Short mmCIF file of C-alpha atoms in Angstrom, two decimals:
data_model
loop_
_atom_site.label_atom_id
_atom_site.label_comp_id
_atom_site.label_asym_id
_atom_site.label_seq_id
_atom_site.Cartn_x
_atom_site.Cartn_y
_atom_site.Cartn_z
CA UNK A 1 0.02 -0.05 -0.05
CA UNK A 2 2.70 2.39 0.82
CA UNK A 3 4.52 1.72 -2.54
CA UNK A 4 1.43 2.28 -4.51
CA UNK A 5 0.71 5.68 -2.78
CA UNK A 6 4.19 6.81 -3.18
CA UNK A 7 4.13 5.81 -6.80
CA UNK A 8 0.69 7.68 -7.42
CA UNK A 9 2.13 10.79 -5.84
CA UNK A 10 5.09 10.69 -8.37
CA UNK A 11 2.77 10.26 -11.21
CA UNK A 12 0.58 13.21 -10.14
CA UNK A 13 3.63 15.50 -9.68
CA UNK A 14 5.01 14.58 -13.18
CA UNK A 15 1.60 15.29 -14.81
CA UNK A 16 1.59 18.68 -13.16
CA UNK A 17 4.89 19.90 -14.60
CA UNK A 18 3.77 20.36 -18.19
CA UNK A 19 0.83 22.52 -17.14
CA UNK A 20 3.07 24.84 -15.18
CA UNK A 21 5.60 25.01 -18.11
CA UNK A 22 2.68 25.65 -20.58
CA UNK A 23 1.44 28.57 -18.40
CA UNK A 24 4.94 29.91 -18.05
CA UNK A 25 5.59 29.55 -21.86
CA UNK A 26 2.26 31.40 -22.58
CA UNK A 27 3.19 34.18 -20.29
CA UNK A 28 6.68 34.60 -21.91
CA UNK A 29 5.19 34.46 -25.49
CA UNK A 30 2.64 37.00 -24.37
CA UNK A 31 5.49 39.35 -23.20
CA UNK A 32 7.34 39.16 -26.34
CA UNK A 33 4.28 39.72 -28.47
CA UNK A 34 3.45 42.67 -26.33
CA UNK A 35 6.98 44.15 -26.75
CA UNK A 36 6.78 43.53 -30.61
CA UNK A 37 3.56 45.35 -31.02
CA UNK A 38 5.00 48.16 -28.78
CA UNK A 39 7.93 48.57 -31.11
CA UNK A 40 5.60 48.52 -34.05
CA UNK A 41 3.51 51.22 -32.53
CA UNK A 42 6.45 53.34 -31.64
CA UNK A 43 7.88 52.94 -35.23
CA UNK A 44 4.49 53.95 -36.63
CA UNK A 45 4.14 57.08 -34.64
CA UNK A 46 7.82 58.20 -35.37
CA UNK A 47 7.19 57.45 -39.16
CA UNK A 48 4.10 59.51 -39.06
CA UNK A 49 5.69 62.43 -37.27
CA UNK A 50 8.36 62.51 -39.76
CA UNK A 51 6.23 63.32 -42.71
CA UNK A 52 6.63 66.71 -44.06
CA UNK A 53 3.82 69.23 -43.74
CA UNK A 54 2.76 70.37 -47.41
CA UNK A 55 1.62 73.72 -46.11
CA UNK A 56 4.88 74.61 -44.36
CA UNK A 57 7.02 73.48 -47.48
CA UNK A 58 5.21 75.63 -50.05
CA UNK A 59 7.34 78.23 -51.55
CA UNK A 60 6.03 81.69 -51.51
CA UNK A 61 6.39 84.04 -54.46
CA UNK A 62 8.75 86.73 -54.52
CA UNK A 63 6.86 89.94 -54.46
CA UNK A 64 7.32 91.91 -57.83
CA UNK A 65 7.46 95.33 -56.22
CA UNK A 66 9.75 95.84 -53.14
CA UNK A 67 9.02 99.72 -52.72
CA UNK A 68 6.84 102.57 -53.27
CA UNK A 69 7.20 105.88 -55.05
CA UNK A 70 6.94 109.13 -53.07
CA UNK A 71 3.14 109.75 -53.48
CA UNK A 72 3.77 113.44 -53.57
CA UNK A 73 5.83 113.15 -56.67
CA UNK A 74 3.99 110.42 -58.36
CA UNK A 75 1.82 112.73 -60.40
CA UNK A 76 3.37 115.36 -62.71
CA UNK A 77 3.02 119.05 -61.92
CA UNK A 78 0.80 119.41 -64.98
CA UNK A 79 -1.53 116.68 -63.91
CA UNK A 80 -1.88 118.51 -60.48
CA UNK A 81 -2.45 121.73 -62.20
CA UNK A 82 -5.44 120.21 -64.28
CA UNK A 83 -7.02 118.41 -61.55
CA UNK A 84 -6.39 120.97 -58.72
CA UNK A 85 -6.45 124.49 -60.09
CA UNK A 86 -4.90 126.88 -57.64
CA UNK A 87 -3.77 124.11 -55.40
CA UNK A 88 -2.85 125.61 -52.03
CA UNK A 89 0.38 123.52 -52.04
CA UNK A 90 1.39 122.03 -55.50
CA UNK A 91 3.78 119.77 -53.66
CA UNK A 92 1.07 118.09 -51.73
CA UNK A 93 0.66 117.23 -47.95
CA UNK A 94 1.76 113.87 -46.81
CA UNK A 95 1.09 112.43 -43.28
CA UNK A 96 4.05 111.75 -41.12
CA UNK A 97 3.21 108.11 -40.99
CA UNK A 98 4.27 107.59 -44.52
CA UNK A 99 6.42 104.36 -45.14
CA UNK A 100 7.68 104.02 -48.65
CA UNK A 101 8.06 100.20 -47.98
CA UNK A 102 4.29 99.64 -47.12
CA UNK A 103 1.85 102.57 -47.13
CA UNK A 104 2.07 106.03 -48.29
CA UNK A 105 -0.32 108.85 -49.26
CA UNK A 106 -0.47 112.59 -50.40
CA UNK A 107 -3.31 115.06 -50.91
CA UNK A 108 -4.01 118.26 -52.63
CA UNK A 109 -6.97 120.80 -52.41
CA UNK A 110 -7.62 124.07 -54.10
CA UNK A 111 -10.28 126.75 -54.62
CA UNK A 112 -10.54 128.48 -58.02
CA UNK A 113 -12.44 131.66 -57.33
CA UNK A 114 -14.26 133.50 -60.12
CA UNK A 115 -15.59 136.60 -58.54
CA UNK A 116 -19.43 136.73 -58.33
CA UNK A 117 -19.61 133.51 -60.48
CA UNK A 118 -18.55 131.55 -57.34
CA UNK A 119 -15.78 129.22 -56.88
CA UNK A 120 -14.72 125.65 -57.98
CA UNK A 121 -13.47 123.47 -55.33
CA UNK A 122 -11.19 120.53 -55.77
CA UNK A 123 -9.76 117.89 -53.68
CA UNK A 124 -7.30 114.94 -54.71
CA UNK A 125 -5.82 112.23 -52.59
CA UNK A 126 -3.29 109.53 -53.84
CA UNK A 127 -2.57 106.41 -51.54
CA UNK A 128 -0.33 103.46 -52.17
CA UNK A 129 -0.49 100.06 -50.08
CA UNK A 130 2.25 97.45 -50.84
CA UNK A 131 1.73 93.84 -49.57
CA UNK A 132 4.38 91.10 -49.07
CA UNK A 133 4.28 87.39 -49.20
CA UNK A 134 3.80 85.75 -45.83
CA UNK A 135 3.68 82.14 -44.89
CA UNK A 136 0.54 82.67 -42.72
CA UNK A 137 -1.41 85.04 -45.25
CA UNK A 138 -0.14 83.77 -48.65
CA UNK A 139 1.54 85.19 -51.75
CA UNK A 140 1.73 89.09 -52.12
CA UNK A 141 -0.23 89.13 -55.38
CA UNK A 142 -3.12 87.23 -53.90
CA UNK A 143 -3.04 89.32 -50.73
CA UNK A 144 -3.04 92.64 -53.06
CA UNK A 145 -5.97 91.22 -54.92
CA UNK A 146 -7.96 90.68 -51.77
CA UNK A 147 -7.04 94.28 -50.70
CA UNK A 148 -8.06 95.77 -53.96
CA UNK A 149 -11.51 94.13 -53.61
CA UNK A 150 -11.84 95.51 -49.96
CA UNK A 151 -10.96 98.77 -51.43
CA UNK A 152 -13.68 98.78 -54.06
CA UNK A 153 -16.24 97.81 -51.57
CA UNK A 154 -15.17 100.43 -49.09
CA UNK A 155 -15.61 103.12 -51.88
CA UNK A 156 -18.99 101.86 -52.69
CA UNK A 157 -20.18 102.01 -49.13
CA UNK A 158 -18.71 105.51 -48.17
CA UNK A 159 -20.85 107.17 -45.54
CA UNK A 160 -23.47 109.53 -47.14
CA UNK A 161 -22.65 108.31 -50.66
CA UNK A 162 -25.70 108.72 -52.96
CA UNK A 163 -26.32 106.34 -55.90
CA UNK A 164 -22.73 104.78 -55.99
CA UNK A 165 -21.87 103.27 -59.39
CA UNK A 166 -19.11 100.98 -59.94
CA UNK A 167 -17.42 100.23 -63.43
CA UNK A 168 -14.46 98.37 -64.43
CA UNK A 169 -11.62 100.27 -66.08
CA UNK A 170 -9.36 99.07 -68.59
CA UNK A 171 -5.62 99.69 -69.16
CA UNK A 172 -4.96 100.67 -65.53
CA UNK A 173 -2.72 98.38 -63.94
CA UNK A 174 -3.71 94.50 -63.70
CA UNK A 175 -7.21 95.48 -62.57
CA UNK A 176 -9.19 98.79 -61.90
CA UNK A 177 -12.60 99.91 -60.95
CA UNK A 178 -14.03 103.40 -60.75
CA UNK A 179 -16.73 104.24 -58.27
CA UNK A 180 -18.79 107.48 -58.67
CA UNK A 181 -21.25 108.92 -56.29
CA UNK A 182 -22.55 112.29 -54.78
CA UNK A 183 -22.16 113.55 -51.23
CA UNK A 184 -24.23 116.43 -49.78
CA UNK A 185 -22.34 118.68 -47.46
CA UNK A 186 -23.22 122.23 -46.19
CA UNK A 187 -26.07 122.40 -48.86
CA UNK A 188 -23.50 121.64 -51.72
CA UNK A 189 -23.23 118.60 -54.00
CA UNK A 190 -19.71 117.07 -53.98
CA UNK A 191 -19.19 114.85 -56.91
CA UNK A 192 -16.80 112.18 -55.99
CA UNK A 193 -14.68 109.70 -58.20
CA UNK A 194 -12.75 106.98 -56.43
CA UNK A 195 -10.39 104.85 -58.81
CA UNK A 196 -9.04 101.67 -57.07
CA UNK A 197 -6.31 99.83 -59.10
CA UNK A 198 -3.82 97.03 -58.54
CA UNK A 199 -0.42 96.59 -60.09
CA UNK A 200 1.29 93.43 -59.05
CA UNK A 201 1.41 93.50 -55.26
CA UNK A 202 0.58 97.16 -54.81
CA UNK A 203 -2.94 98.62 -54.49
CA UNK A 204 -3.46 102.31 -55.58
CA UNK A 205 -6.50 104.36 -54.47
CA UNK A 206 -7.15 107.76 -56.02
CA UNK A 207 -9.89 109.89 -54.70
CA UNK A 208 -10.91 112.89 -56.49
CA UNK A 209 -13.93 115.34 -55.82
CA UNK A 210 -15.26 118.73 -56.85
CA UNK A 211 -17.96 121.03 -56.05
CA UNK A 212 -19.42 124.33 -57.37
CA UNK A 213 -19.47 126.70 -54.42
CA UNK A 214 -21.26 130.21 -53.88
CA UNK A 215 -23.46 129.79 -56.90
CA UNK A 216 -20.89 128.24 -59.24
CA UNK A 217 -22.05 125.73 -61.83
CA UNK A 218 -21.52 121.94 -60.75
CA UNK A 219 -18.35 120.28 -62.24
CA UNK A 220 -18.64 118.22 -65.37
CA UNK A 221 -19.12 114.58 -63.93
CA UNK A 222 -17.66 112.93 -67.02
CA UNK A 223 -14.53 115.18 -67.06
CA UNK A 224 -13.97 114.52 -63.14
CA UNK A 225 -14.03 110.71 -63.99
CA UNK A 226 -11.82 110.97 -67.13
CA UNK A 227 -9.18 113.13 -65.17
CA UNK A 228 -9.29 110.58 -62.12
CA UNK A 229 -8.57 107.73 -64.45
CA UNK A 230 -5.72 109.45 -66.21
CA UNK A 231 -4.13 110.27 -62.86
CA UNK A 232 -4.56 106.75 -61.69
CA UNK A 233 -2.84 105.45 -64.76
CA UNK A 234 -0.02 107.93 -64.06
CA UNK A 235 0.18 106.58 -60.50
CA UNK A 236 0.62 102.92 -61.60
CA UNK A 237 3.41 103.97 -64.03
CA UNK A 238 5.24 105.65 -61.04
CA UNK A 239 4.81 102.50 -59.07
CA UNK A 240 6.59 100.47 -61.67
CA UNK A 241 9.35 103.18 -62.17
CA UNK A 242 10.17 103.02 -58.50
CA UNK A 243 10.90 99.47 -58.87
CA UNK A 244 13.28 99.36 -61.70
CA UNK A 245 16.88 97.97 -61.43
CA UNK A 246 19.56 100.76 -61.79
CA UNK A 247 20.32 99.08 -65.31
CA UNK A 248 16.80 99.79 -66.49
CA UNK A 249 16.92 103.28 -65.60
CA UNK A 250 17.14 105.88 -68.32
CA UNK A 251 20.89 106.71 -68.90
CA UNK A 252 22.15 110.21 -69.45
CA UNK A 253 23.96 110.81 -72.41
CA UNK A 254 27.66 110.66 -72.20
CA UNK A 255 29.90 113.72 -73.32
CA UNK A 256 31.73 113.16 -76.53
#
């Protein structure tokens, strides 16, 4: 009996060994598998973070224009004489905030008196706005186009403007629009013309208005518009001239 019991104990002990080994083996495999998956996940995450961002790698365009002309010198003296007869200051008045790298403006005004026939008042303003390419905002020309559209909308919604009328203008920069309207002030009708133009990455706004005061006849609306468009075309030319390379500048004749 004693031998049989001892033998039975040994058989049961041997039978239990494979079970323990199997459990240990499963635990070991599970650890390796988990480690393998962990490595794969880590590698996948690393691979994903290494992918380049298409937005950050986009190359921005180089702005066509890097500077602005002096707005007080952008229009020739004969142009000022035509648009603003008897101008108080033919050299124009510029704000101290002018920056020929980004924004600049100049204005003229004059009163042409004709005795008992009254007076003709004229006011002219020219402004430039240059835009750069910026990673967070986009290419310079696209930004200028957006600014141009804002300028046209601003002119159409001028406070007190009566019957604003916008029309596309050809052959003035890359795109241009004229906006005409009337503003009543101190019992006088002021006839306004705003021309907004874009040339490359520069937006030009030319405001021109006139009024017949003290009984003088109202200005010729068609002439005001035509004069404003001609001046805007001149302002566009000045913007291009301010950005010509030295080699492109007109050369003085050399003495023989």
